[in-house]
Coordinates of C-alpha atoms and ligand atoms in Angstrom, one line a residue:
M132 CA -20.7 5.2 11.8
A133 CA -19.3 1.8 12.3
D134 CA -16.6 1.9 14.9
P135 CA -18.4 2.3 18.3
I136 CA -15.5 4.2 19.6
I137 CA -15.8 6.9 16.9
Y138 CA -19.6 7.0 17.4
V139 CA -19.0 7.7 21.1
S140 CA -16.2 10.1 20.6
A141 CA -18.7 12.5 18.9
R142 CA -21.0 12.2 21.8
I143 CA -18.2 12.9 24.3
A144 CA -17.1 15.9 22.3
D145 CA -20.6 17.4 22.5
A146 CA -20.5 16.8 26.2
F147 CA -17.2 18.6 26.6
V148 CA -18.6 21.7 24.9
K149 CA -21.8 21.5 27.1
V150 CA -19.6 21.4 30.3
A151 CA -16.8 23.8 29.3
G152 CA -17.9 25.9 26.4
A153 CA -15.1 27.5 24.5
L154 CA -12.7 26.1 27.0
A155 CA -13.2 22.7 25.3
D156 CA -11.6 24.0 22.1
G157 CA -8.0 23.0 22.9
V158 CA -8.8 19.6 24.5
D159 CA -8.8 16.4 22.7
P160 CA -12.1 14.5 23.2
A161 CA -10.7 11.3 21.7
V162 CA -12.0 8.1 23.1
R163 CA -9.5 5.2 23.1
Q164 CA -9.5 1.5 23.5
S165 CA -9.0 0.4 27.1
D166 CA -8.0 -2.6 29.1
H167 CA -10.5 -1.8 31.9
A168 CA -13.6 -1.3 29.9
D169 CA -14.4 -1.0 26.1
A170 CA -13.3 2.5 25.9
Q171 CA -11.7 5.2 28.0
V172 CA -11.9 9.0 28.0
N173 CA -8.7 10.8 29.0
G174 CA -9.5 14.2 27.8
S175 CA -11.5 14.8 31.1
L176 CA -8.3 15.5 32.8
A177 CA -7.2 18.1 30.4
L178 CA -10.6 19.7 30.4
A179 CA -10.5 19.9 34.2
K180 CA -7.1 21.6 34.0
A181 CA -8.4 24.1 31.4
M182 CA -11.3 24.8 33.7
G183 CA -9.4 24.9 37.0
E184 CA -11.7 22.5 38.6
P185 CA -11.2 19.0 40.3
P186 CA -10.9 16.4 37.6
R187 CA -13.3 13.8 39.2
D188 CA -16.0 16.6 39.4
V189 CA -15.5 17.5 35.7
A190 CA -15.7 13.8 34.7
T191 CA -19.0 13.5 36.7
K192 CA -20.4 16.6 35.0
I193 CA -19.4 15.2 31.6
L194 CA -21.3 11.9 32.3
E195 CA -24.4 13.9 33.5
V196 CA -24.7 15.8 30.2
A197 CA -23.3 13.1 27.7
E198 CA -26.0 11.3 25.7
L199 CA -24.8 7.8 26.2
A200 CA -28.1 6.1 27.3
D201 CA -28.5 4.2 24.0
V202 CA -25.0 3.3 23.4
C203 CA -23.5 2.5 26.8
S204 CA -24.5 0.0 29.3
N205 CA -22.1 1.5 31.9
A206 CA -20.2 4.7 32.2
E207 CA -18.2 5.6 35.2
V208 CA -15.6 7.9 36.6
A209 CA -12.4 6.1 37.4
G210 CA -8.9 6.9 38.9
P211 CA -8.0 10.5 39.1
G212 CA -10.8 11.5 36.7
F213 CA -10.9 9.3 33.6
I214 CA -14.2 8.0 32.2
N215 CA -14.6 4.3 31.5
L216 CA -17.3 3.1 29.0
T217 CA -18.9 -0.1 28.2
F218 CA -21.0 -0.5 25.1
A219 CA -24.5 -1.8 25.3
N220 CA -24.8 -5.1 23.5
E221 CA -27.9 -4.0 21.7
F222 CA -25.9 -1.0 20.4
L223 CA -23.2 -3.3 19.1
A224 CA -25.9 -5.4 17.5
R225 CA -27.4 -2.4 15.8
E226 CA -24.0 -1.3 14.5
L227 CA -23.3 -4.8 13.1
V228 CA -26.6 -4.7 11.1
A229 CA -25.6 -1.2 9.9
S230 CA -22.3 -2.5 8.7
S231 CA -23.7 -5.6 7.3
T232 CA -26.1 -3.8 5.0
S233 CA -23.9 -0.9 4.1
A234 CA -22.0 -1.0 0.8
K235 CA -18.6 -0.7 2.4
L236 CA -19.0 -2.9 5.5
G237 CA -19.1 0.1 7.8
V238 CA -16.2 2.0 6.5
R239 CA -16.7 5.7 6.3
S240 CA -16.0 7.6 3.0
A241 CA -13.5 10.4 3.0
T242 CA -15.1 13.7 4.0
I243 CA -12.8 15.6 1.6
L244 CA -12.6 13.8 -1.8
R245 CA -9.3 14.2 -3.5
R246 CA -7.6 13.4 -6.7
V247 CA -4.5 11.3 -5.8
V248 CA -1.6 10.3 -8.0
V249 CA 0.1 7.1 -6.8
D250 CA 3.6 6.8 -8.4
Y251 CA 4.5 3.1 -8.0
S252 CA 6.3 0.1 -9.4
A253 CA 8.6 2.2 -11.8
P254 CA 11.0 -0.5 -13.0
N255 CA 13.8 0.4 -15.6
V256 CA 13.7 -0.6 -19.2
A257 CA 16.1 -3.2 -20.1
K258 CA 16.9 -4.0 -16.5
E259 CA 15.4 -6.8 -14.4
M260 CA 12.8 -5.6 -11.9
H261 CA 14.3 -6.2 -8.5
V262 CA 12.7 -7.1 -5.2
G263 CA 12.6 -3.3 -4.5
H264 CA 10.3 -2.9 -7.4
L265 CA 8.2 -5.8 -6.2
R266 CA 7.8 -4.0 -2.9
S267 CA 6.8 -0.7 -4.7
T268 CA 4.3 -2.5 -6.8
V269 CA 2.7 -4.5 -4.0
I270 CA 2.5 -1.6 -1.5
G271 CA 1.5 1.0 -4.1
D272 CA -1.3 -1.2 -5.4
A273 CA -2.6 -1.7 -2.0
L274 CA -2.7 2.0 -1.3
V275 CA -4.5 2.5 -4.6
R276 CA -7.2 0.2 -3.7
M277 CA -7.7 1.7 -0.2
L278 CA -7.8 5.2 -1.4
M279 CA -10.4 4.2 -4.0
Y280 CA -12.5 2.4 -1.4
V281 CA -12.9 5.5 0.8
G282 CA -14.0 7.5 -2.4
H283 CA -10.8 9.2 -3.7
T284 CA -10.1 9.5 -7.4
V285 CA -6.9 7.7 -7.9
I286 CA -4.6 8.1 -10.8
R287 CA -1.8 5.3 -11.2
E288 CA 1.4 6.3 -12.7
N289 CA 4.1 3.9 -13.4
H290 CA 7.3 6.2 -13.8
V291 CA 9.3 3.6 -15.7
G292 CA 13.0 4.4 -16.2
D293 CA 13.0 4.8 -19.9
W294 CA 15.6 7.6 -20.6
G295 CA 19.1 8.6 -19.9
T296 CA 22.7 8.0 -20.9
P297 CA 22.6 4.1 -20.6
F298 CA 20.4 4.1 -23.6
G299 CA 23.3 4.9 -25.8
M300 CA 25.1 1.7 -25.0
L301 CA 21.8 -0.4 -24.9
I302 CA 20.8 0.7 -28.4
E303 CA 24.3 0.0 -29.7
H304 CA 24.1 -3.4 -28.2
L305 CA 20.7 -4.0 -29.8
V306 CA 22.3 -3.0 -33.2
D307 CA 25.0 -5.6 -32.7
S308 CA 22.8 -8.4 -31.6
G309 CA 20.1 -7.9 -34.2
E310 CA 16.6 -6.7 -33.5
V311 CA 14.9 -10.2 -33.6
S312 CA 17.3 -11.8 -31.0
T313 CA 17.1 -8.8 -28.8
A314 CA 13.3 -8.8 -28.8
E315 CA 13.4 -12.5 -27.9
E316 CA 15.8 -12.1 -25.1
L317 CA 13.8 -9.2 -23.6
S318 CA 10.4 -10.7 -24.0
V319 CA 11.3 -13.7 -21.9
G320 CA 12.6 -11.6 -19.2
D321 CA 16.4 -11.9 -19.7
L322 CA 16.7 -8.2 -19.1
D323 CA 19.8 -8.4 -16.9
S324 CA 21.8 -10.4 -19.3
F325 CA 21.2 -8.0 -22.1
Y326 CA 22.1 -5.1 -19.8
R327 CA 25.3 -6.8 -18.7
G328 CA 26.1 -7.6 -22.3
A329 CA 25.9 -4.0 -23.2
R330 CA 27.9 -2.9 -20.0
K331 CA 30.7 -5.4 -20.7
K332 CA 31.2 -4.1 -24.2
F333 CA 31.0 -0.5 -22.9
D334 CA 33.8 -1.3 -20.3
E335 CA 36.0 -3.2 -22.8
S336 CA 35.9 -1.3 -26.0
E337 CA 36.7 2.3 -26.6
D338 CA 35.1 2.1 -30.0
F339 CA 31.8 0.9 -28.5
Q340 CA 32.0 3.8 -25.9
N341 CA 32.2 6.4 -28.7
R342 CA 29.4 4.6 -30.6
A343 CA 27.3 4.7 -27.4
R344 CA 28.0 8.3 -26.7
A345 CA 27.1 9.4 -30.3
R346 CA 24.0 7.4 -29.9
V347 CA 22.9 9.4 -26.8
V348 CA 23.3 12.5 -28.8
A349 CA 21.3 11.1 -31.6
L350 CA 18.5 10.0 -29.1
Q351 CA 18.4 13.4 -27.4
S352 CA 18.1 15.1 -30.8
G353 CA 15.2 12.9 -31.9
D354 CA 17.0 11.0 -34.7
V355 CA 14.1 9.0 -36.3
E356 CA 16.0 5.7 -36.6
T357 CA 17.5 5.9 -33.0
L358 CA 14.0 6.7 -31.6
R359 CA 12.7 3.6 -33.4
L360 CA 15.3 1.3 -31.8
W361 CA 14.7 3.0 -28.4
K362 CA 11.0 2.3 -28.7
L363 CA 11.7 -1.4 -29.5
L364 CA 13.6 -1.7 -26.2
V365 CA 10.9 0.1 -24.2
A366 CA 8.1 -2.0 -25.8
E367 CA 9.8 -5.4 -25.3
S368 CA 10.5 -4.4 -21.6
T369 CA 7.1 -3.2 -20.8
R370 CA 5.7 -6.3 -22.3
Y371 CA 7.7 -8.3 -19.8
F372 CA 6.8 -6.0 -16.9
Q373 CA 3.1 -6.6 -17.8
T374 CA 3.4 -10.3 -17.5
I375 CA 4.7 -9.8 -14.0
Y376 CA 1.8 -7.5 -13.1
R377 CA -0.7 -10.0 -14.5
T378 CA 0.9 -12.8 -12.4
L379 CA 0.8 -10.6 -9.3
G380 CA -2.7 -9.5 -9.9
V381 CA -2.0 -5.7 -9.6
L382 CA -4.2 -3.0 -11.2
L383 CA -1.3 -1.6 -13.4
Q384 CA -2.1 -1.4 -17.0
D385 CA -0.1 -0.3 -20.1
A386 CA -2.0 3.0 -20.1
D387 CA -0.5 3.7 -16.5
V388 CA 3.0 3.9 -17.9
M389 CA 4.2 7.5 -17.7
G390 CA 7.9 6.9 -18.1
E391 CA 10.6 9.5 -17.5
S392 CA 10.7 10.2 -21.2
S393 CA 7.1 11.3 -21.3
Y394 CA 8.2 14.6 -19.6
N395 CA 11.1 15.3 -22.1
S396 CA 9.1 18.2 -23.7
L397 CA 8.6 19.8 -20.4
L398 CA 12.2 19.9 -19.4
P399 CA 13.2 23.2 -21.1
Q400 CA 10.2 24.7 -19.5
V401 CA 11.3 23.5 -15.9
A402 CA 14.6 25.2 -16.5
K403 CA 12.9 28.3 -17.9
R404 CA 10.6 28.6 -15.1
L405 CA 13.1 28.2 -12.4
N406 CA 15.3 30.7 -14.1
E407 CA 12.5 33.3 -14.3
Q408 CA 12.0 32.9 -10.5
G409 CA 15.8 33.5 -10.0
L410 CA 16.3 30.0 -8.5
L411 CA 18.6 28.8 -11.2
T412 CA 22.4 29.2 -10.7
T413 CA 25.5 27.8 -12.4
S414 CA 27.8 25.5 -10.6
D415 CA 30.8 23.8 -12.4
G416 CA 29.1 24.5 -15.7
A417 CA 25.9 22.9 -14.7
D418 CA 22.5 24.6 -14.1
V419 CA 21.4 23.9 -10.6
V420 CA 19.1 25.0 -7.8
F421 CA 20.2 25.1 -4.1
P422 CA 17.0 24.3 -2.1
S423 CA 17.3 25.7 1.3
G424 CA 18.0 23.3 4.1
F425 CA 20.1 20.9 2.3
T426 CA 23.8 20.6 2.9
N427 CA 26.4 17.9 2.5
R428 CA 28.9 16.5 5.2
E429 CA 31.1 19.5 4.8
N430 CA 28.2 21.8 5.5
Q431 CA 28.2 23.0 1.8
P432 CA 24.8 23.7 0.2
L433 CA 23.7 20.7 -1.9
P434 CA 22.7 21.4 -5.4
L435 CA 19.8 19.8 -7.3
I436 CA 21.2 19.5 -10.9
I437 CA 18.8 20.6 -13.5
R438 CA 20.9 20.6 -16.6
K439 CA 24.3 19.0 -16.7
S440 CA 27.3 20.7 -18.3
D441 CA 26.9 18.6 -21.4
G442 CA 23.4 20.0 -21.9
G443 CA 21.5 17.0 -20.8
Y444 CA 18.7 17.1 -18.3
N445 CA 18.6 15.0 -15.2
Y446 CA 16.4 12.5 -13.3
A447 CA 15.6 15.3 -10.9
T448 CA 14.5 17.5 -13.7
S449 CA 12.0 15.0 -14.9
D450 CA 10.7 14.6 -11.4
L451 CA 10.1 18.3 -11.3
A452 CA 8.3 18.2 -14.6
C453 CA 6.3 15.4 -13.1
V454 CA 5.2 17.6 -10.2
I455 CA 4.1 20.4 -12.6
D456 CA 2.3 17.8 -14.7
R457 CA 0.5 16.1 -11.8
V458 CA -0.6 19.4 -10.2
E459 CA -1.3 21.5 -13.2
R460 CA -2.5 19.0 -15.8
L461 CA -3.9 16.3 -13.6
D462 CA -5.1 18.6 -11.0
A463 CA -4.1 16.1 -8.3
S464 CA -3.8 17.5 -4.7
L465 CA -2.0 14.6 -3.2
L466 CA 1.0 13.0 -4.8
L467 CA 2.3 9.7 -3.4
Y468 CA 5.7 8.4 -4.3
V469 CA 6.0 4.6 -3.4
V470 CA 9.8 4.5 -3.7
G471 CA 12.6 2.9 -1.7
A472 CA 14.2 4.7 1.2
P473 CA 17.6 5.4 -0.7
Q474 CA 15.7 8.0 -2.8
A475 CA 14.4 9.9 0.3
Q476 CA 16.8 12.9 -0.1
H477 CA 16.3 13.0 -3.9
L478 CA 12.5 13.2 -3.3
Q479 CA 12.9 15.8 -0.5
M480 CA 15.0 18.0 -2.7
V481 CA 12.5 17.8 -5.4
A482 CA 9.7 18.7 -3.1
A483 CA 11.6 21.5 -1.7
V484 CA 12.4 23.1 -5.1
A485 CA 8.8 22.6 -6.3
K486 CA 7.6 24.5 -3.1
Q487 CA 10.2 27.2 -3.5
A488 CA 9.1 27.7 -7.2
G489 CA 5.4 27.8 -6.2
W490 CA 4.4 24.7 -8.0
L491 CA 3.4 22.7 -4.9
Q492 CA 1.4 24.8 -2.6
P493 CA -1.3 23.7 -0.1
P494 CA -3.6 21.9 -0.4
H495 CA -1.3 20.2 -2.8
S496 CA 1.3 18.0 -1.2
M497 CA 3.7 15.2 -2.0
V498 CA 4.4 12.2 0.3
H499 CA 7.3 9.8 0.1
V500 CA 5.9 6.4 0.9
S501 CA 9.2 4.9 1.7
F502 CA 10.2 1.3 2.3
G503 CA 13.1 -0.9 3.4
N504 CA 14.9 -3.8 1.8
V505 CA 14.0 -7.4 1.4
L506 CA 16.7 -9.6 3.1
G507 CA 17.6 -13.2 2.6
A508 CA 18.0 -15.7 5.4
D509 CA 21.5 -14.4 5.8
R510 CA 20.1 -11.0 6.7
K511 CA 21.8 -9.5 3.6
M512 CA 19.9 -8.2 0.5
L513 CA 18.0 -10.9 -1.1
K514 CA 20.0 -12.5 -4.0
T515 CA 20.2 -15.8 -5.8
R516 CA 22.8 -18.3 -4.5
S517 CA 25.2 -17.1 -7.2
G518 CA 24.8 -13.5 -5.9
D519 CA 22.6 -12.3 -8.9
T520 CA 19.4 -10.3 -8.7
I521 CA 16.4 -12.6 -8.2
K522 CA 14.2 -12.8 -11.2
L523 CA 10.8 -11.9 -10.2
D524 CA 9.0 -14.3 -12.4
A525 CA 11.0 -17.2 -11.0
L526 CA 10.4 -16.2 -7.5
L527 CA 6.6 -16.0 -8.2
T528 CA 6.6 -19.4 -9.8
E529 CA 8.4 -20.9 -6.8
A530 CA 5.7 -19.3 -4.6
V531 CA 2.9 -21.0 -6.6
E532 CA 4.8 -24.4 -6.6
R533 CA 5.4 -24.3 -2.9
A534 CA 1.7 -23.5 -2.3
A535 CA 0.6 -26.3 -4.5
S536 CA 2.4 -28.8 -2.3
A537 CA 1.0 -27.3 0.9
V538 CA -2.6 -27.5 -0.7
A539 CA -2.2 -31.0 -1.8
E540 CA -1.2 -32.0 1.8
K541 CA -4.2 -29.9 3.4
N542 CA -6.9 -30.9 0.9
P543 CA -6.0 -34.1 -1.2
D544 CA -9.6 -34.3 -2.4
L545 CA -9.5 -31.3 -4.6
S546 CA -9.5 -31.6 -8.5
A547 CA -6.3 -30.8 -10.1
D548 CA -7.7 -27.7 -11.7
A549 CA -9.1 -26.4 -8.5
R550 CA -5.8 -27.2 -6.8
S551 CA -3.6 -25.2 -9.3
E552 CA -6.0 -22.3 -9.1
I553 CA -6.0 -22.3 -5.3
A554 CA -2.2 -22.8 -5.3
R555 CA -1.8 -19.7 -7.5
I556 CA -4.0 -17.6 -5.1
I557 CA -2.3 -18.8 -2.0
G558 CA 1.3 -18.6 -3.4
I559 CA 0.9 -15.0 -4.7
G560 CA -1.1 -13.9 -1.7
A561 CA 1.6 -15.2 0.5
V562 CA 4.3 -13.2 -1.1
K563 CA 2.2 -10.0 -1.2
Y564 CA 1.1 -10.4 2.4
A565 CA 4.6 -11.1 3.7
D566 CA 5.6 -7.8 2.2
L567 CA 2.5 -5.8 3.3
S568 CA 2.4 -7.1 6.9
T569 CA 5.6 -5.7 8.2
D570 CA 6.0 -2.0 8.8
R571 CA 7.1 -0.9 5.3
I572 CA 9.8 1.4 6.8
K573 CA 11.7 -1.6 8.2
D574 CA 13.5 -4.3 6.2
Y575 CA 12.0 -7.7 6.2
T576 CA 13.3 -11.2 5.8
F577 CA 12.1 -13.4 2.9
D578 CA 11.1 -16.7 4.5
W579 CA 9.1 -19.2 2.4
D580 CA 8.1 -21.3 5.4
R581 CA 6.8 -18.6 7.5
M582 CA 4.9 -16.7 4.7
L583 CA 3.2 -20.0 3.6
S584 CA 2.3 -21.2 7.0
F585 CA -1.3 -21.7 7.8
D586 CA -0.6 -20.2 11.3
G587 CA 0.2 -16.8 12.4
N588 CA 0.0 -13.4 10.7
T589 CA 0.0 -14.8 7.1
S590 CA -2.3 -14.7 4.2
P591 CA -2.9 -18.5 4.1
Y592 CA -4.3 -18.2 7.8
L593 CA -6.7 -15.5 6.7
Q594 CA -7.6 -17.2 3.5
Y595 CA -8.2 -20.5 5.3
A596 CA -10.5 -18.9 7.9
H597 CA -12.4 -17.3 5.2
A598 CA -12.8 -20.5 3.3
R599 CA -13.9 -22.2 6.6
I600 CA -16.7 -19.8 7.0
C601 CA -17.8 -20.4 3.5
S602 CA -17.9 -24.0 4.1
I603 CA -20.1 -23.6 7.2
F604 CA -22.8 -22.1 4.9
R605 CA -22.3 -24.9 2.3
R606 CA -22.7 -27.5 4.9
A607 CA -25.8 -25.9 6.4
N608 CA -27.1 -25.1 2.9
V609 CA -27.9 -21.5 4.0
D610 CA -27.8 -18.7 1.6
R611 CA -25.4 -16.1 2.9
A612 CA -27.5 -13.1 1.9
S613 CA -30.4 -14.4 3.9
V614 CA -28.7 -13.8 7.3
R615 CA -27.4 -10.3 6.4
K616 CA -30.3 -8.3 8.0
I617 CA -30.6 -10.4 11.3
T618 CA -29.9 -8.5 14.4
P619 CA -27.6 -10.7 16.3
T620 CA -28.0 -11.3 20.1
I621 CA -24.6 -10.9 21.7
E622 CA -24.3 -13.0 24.9
H623 CA -21.2 -14.9 24.9
P624 CA -17.9 -13.0 25.6
A625 CA -16.4 -14.5 22.5
E626 CA -19.4 -13.3 20.4
R627 CA -18.9 -9.8 22.0
E628 CA -15.1 -9.7 21.2
L629 CA -15.7 -10.8 17.6
A630 CA -18.5 -8.1 17.3
M631 CA -16.2 -5.5 18.4
R632 CA -13.3 -6.5 16.1
V633 CA -15.8 -6.6 13.0
L634 CA -16.8 -3.0 13.9
Q635 CA -13.3 -1.9 13.9
F636 CA -12.8 -2.5 10.2
D637 CA -13.7 1.2 9.7
S638 CA -11.1 2.7 12.0
A639 CA -8.4 0.1 11.0
L640 CA -8.6 1.2 7.4
W641 CA -8.6 4.8 8.4
D642 CA -5.6 4.3 10.6
T643 CA -3.9 2.5 7.8
L644 CA -4.5 5.4 5.3
D645 CA -3.5 8.0 7.9
K646 CA 0.2 6.6 7.7
Y647 CA 0.0 4.9 4.3
S648 CA 1.0 1.8 6.2
P649 CA -0.7 -1.4 5.1
H650 CA 0.7 -3.5 7.9
R651 CA -1.8 -1.9 10.1
L652 CA -4.7 -3.3 8.1
C653 CA -2.9 -6.7 8.2
T654 CA -2.6 -6.7 11.9
Y655 CA -6.3 -5.9 12.2
L656 CA -7.2 -8.8 9.8
Y657 CA -5.0 -11.0 11.9
D658 CA -6.7 -9.9 15.2
L659 CA -10.1 -10.3 13.7
T660 CA -9.4 -13.8 12.4
T661 CA -7.9 -14.8 15.8
S662 CA -11.1 -13.5 17.4
F663 CA -13.1 -15.5 15.0
S664 CA -11.1 -18.7 15.7
S665 CA -11.8 -18.4 19.4
F666 CA -15.5 -17.6 18.8
Y667 CA -15.8 -20.7 16.7
E668 CA -14.0 -22.9 19.2
Q669 CA -16.4 -21.6 22.1
C670 CA -19.6 -21.0 20.3
S671 CA -21.4 -23.7 18.4
V672 CA -22.9 -22.3 15.3
L673 CA -24.7 -25.0 13.4
K674 CA -25.5 -26.8 16.6
A675 CA -26.6 -23.7 18.4
D676 CA -29.2 -23.9 21.2
S677 CA -32.0 -22.4 19.3
D678 CA -32.8 -21.4 15.7
D679 CA -32.5 -17.7 16.7
Q680 CA -29.1 -18.3 18.2
R681 CA -28.0 -20.2 15.1
R682 CA -29.2 -17.4 12.7
S683 CA -27.6 -14.8 15.0
R684 CA -24.2 -16.6 14.8
L685 CA -24.4 -17.3 11.2
M686 CA -24.9 -13.5 10.8
L687 CA -21.6 -12.9 12.7
C688 CA -19.8 -15.5 10.5
D689 CA -21.0 -14.0 7.3
L690 CA -20.0 -10.5 8.2
T691 CA -16.6 -11.7 9.5
A692 CA -16.0 -13.5 6.2
R693 CA -17.0 -10.5 4.2
V694 CA -14.6 -8.1 6.2
I695 CA -11.8 -10.7 5.8
H696 CA -12.5 -10.9 2.0
A697 CA -12.7 -7.1 1.7
G698 CA -9.6 -6.6 3.7
L699 CA -7.6 -8.9 1.7
D700 CA -9.0 -7.5 -1.4
L701 CA -7.8 -4.1 -0.3
L702 CA -4.4 -5.6 0.0
G703 CA -4.7 -7.1 -3.5
I704 CA -5.0 -10.6 -2.3
D705 CA -7.9 -13.1 -3.4
A706 CA -9.8 -15.2 -1.0
P707 CA -11.1 -18.4 -2.5
E708 CA -14.3 -20.0 -1.2
Q709 CA -12.7 -23.4 -0.6
M710 CA -9.1 -24.5 -0.1
Ligands
LIG1336 N1 13.0 4.0 -11.9 C1 13.3 4.4 -10.6 C2 14.2 3.4 -9.9 O1 14.2 2.2 -10.3 C3 12.1 4.7 -9.6 C4 11.2 5.9 -10.0 C5 10.4 6.3 -8.8 N2 9.5 7.5 -9.2 C6 10.0 8.6 -9.4 N3 9.0 9.7 -9.7 N4 11.1 9.1 -9.2 O2 14.9 3.6 -9.0

């Protein structure tokens, strides 16, 4: 085990049982970080209460039986009956070597390995991806990487919006504009102008409206020519989405697309199964389910519409089909939905109906990994100056351009090729990190200067620290692999602080996965990097006092760099060796 706190927790838990037997059952033995020592045990108070004995006596008993000799240099009763623990430097050194030589830098694998579906990105065909889809893509991809890192089997699903009534007008607009020019427009990402063109005709011409409606019917009844035109729209849009994914460096592939339409053949079955369970009722001519616990403002029960009065199925129906497919076909036990906050109620109702119908029973569960908006400097939704949706590829191009000038300033000696590659890594990383480093539930303000700064909780700061460590090894001409098994001597307080941080990679990642909140990992990496900076300021590495000290400090440098690299990689961000 890597995080010393987790290691010690297990020993304390044993001691609780030795002291109190079955009475220890209900008491949390958790050891926590402390301002007074390395770690603190608070559960001794609760244990004393359960035993009906004075807390300080109980704490003393715990210390008598706890096996801490090899891990703590000091363990003492404090205040009303807490226990303060100080880790032995030799123990930290051993743990560092264990992390350094382990495949996952000390991160524990999951004890229960699950099949997890992560539903993310999910843009809509013939519509520009907006910043909300950017958030879903970036957050979802980070979670995919973290879940895989701890050993789960992860299935990525891109629930592209590729079905529904708007396709009537979109296909008619395609017919009017001609297939070649439509394909051109869509493949360069002019999705919004195409959509707006269709919308405008629809609003202005009754004849067009009639054509569009007839087209929806033709699409739903499987008319061959209509399906061909529909596929053209889908193919051109997904091609454009893929270019964005490649620029962003996310894992999503064409094969991960499971659009709404892929559930079409299951939709009648959803209705049938709901009906057989007696859950389906008619309301205003539509087939609906009233999941318990959902009401509108007037306290009326809220329906989830399964089949509209015109016979068409709904967004919610595909999502129910989706649950069935993910649980029954894919055998996934955890379904994550990385979707914006406005769809919270929709997803809650889908989950409620799926549970009532018996399709989603423990250990199967679904979790809405919700997120807030991206705001502009005016604190309103991020838009272009003319008020249009921001085109994602334009935004990413700008990020790389801005990074290029920052790199030119910082390191004028780089070759043009190296500079443009590094600018790409820094620019894209900055956009992703800015998104990931704030609590996803909250809105965040898009701010170029802040995200591209080499100071503060930003990816350039972390990438720069990583590159700096790489350069230490280059200058010293030391092979990084040669220091990995060295047991470091921890003497200086800054070495000790850095050691503690490095060892917390394990718990930081688990803490992140616990809440599906990538900003926790970001905060950890930022703290680690700050600890490294102060270590590097206070402790000479290449000019250390002795060869042993130099090798020991190089070992700490290498391990720090690997944790930063691995941490950024889990966020989907590259870390170049020089910049
Ligand atoms: N395409 C939808 C949108 O743009 C998001 C889909 C989210 N996933 C889902 N299974 N409903 O709003």
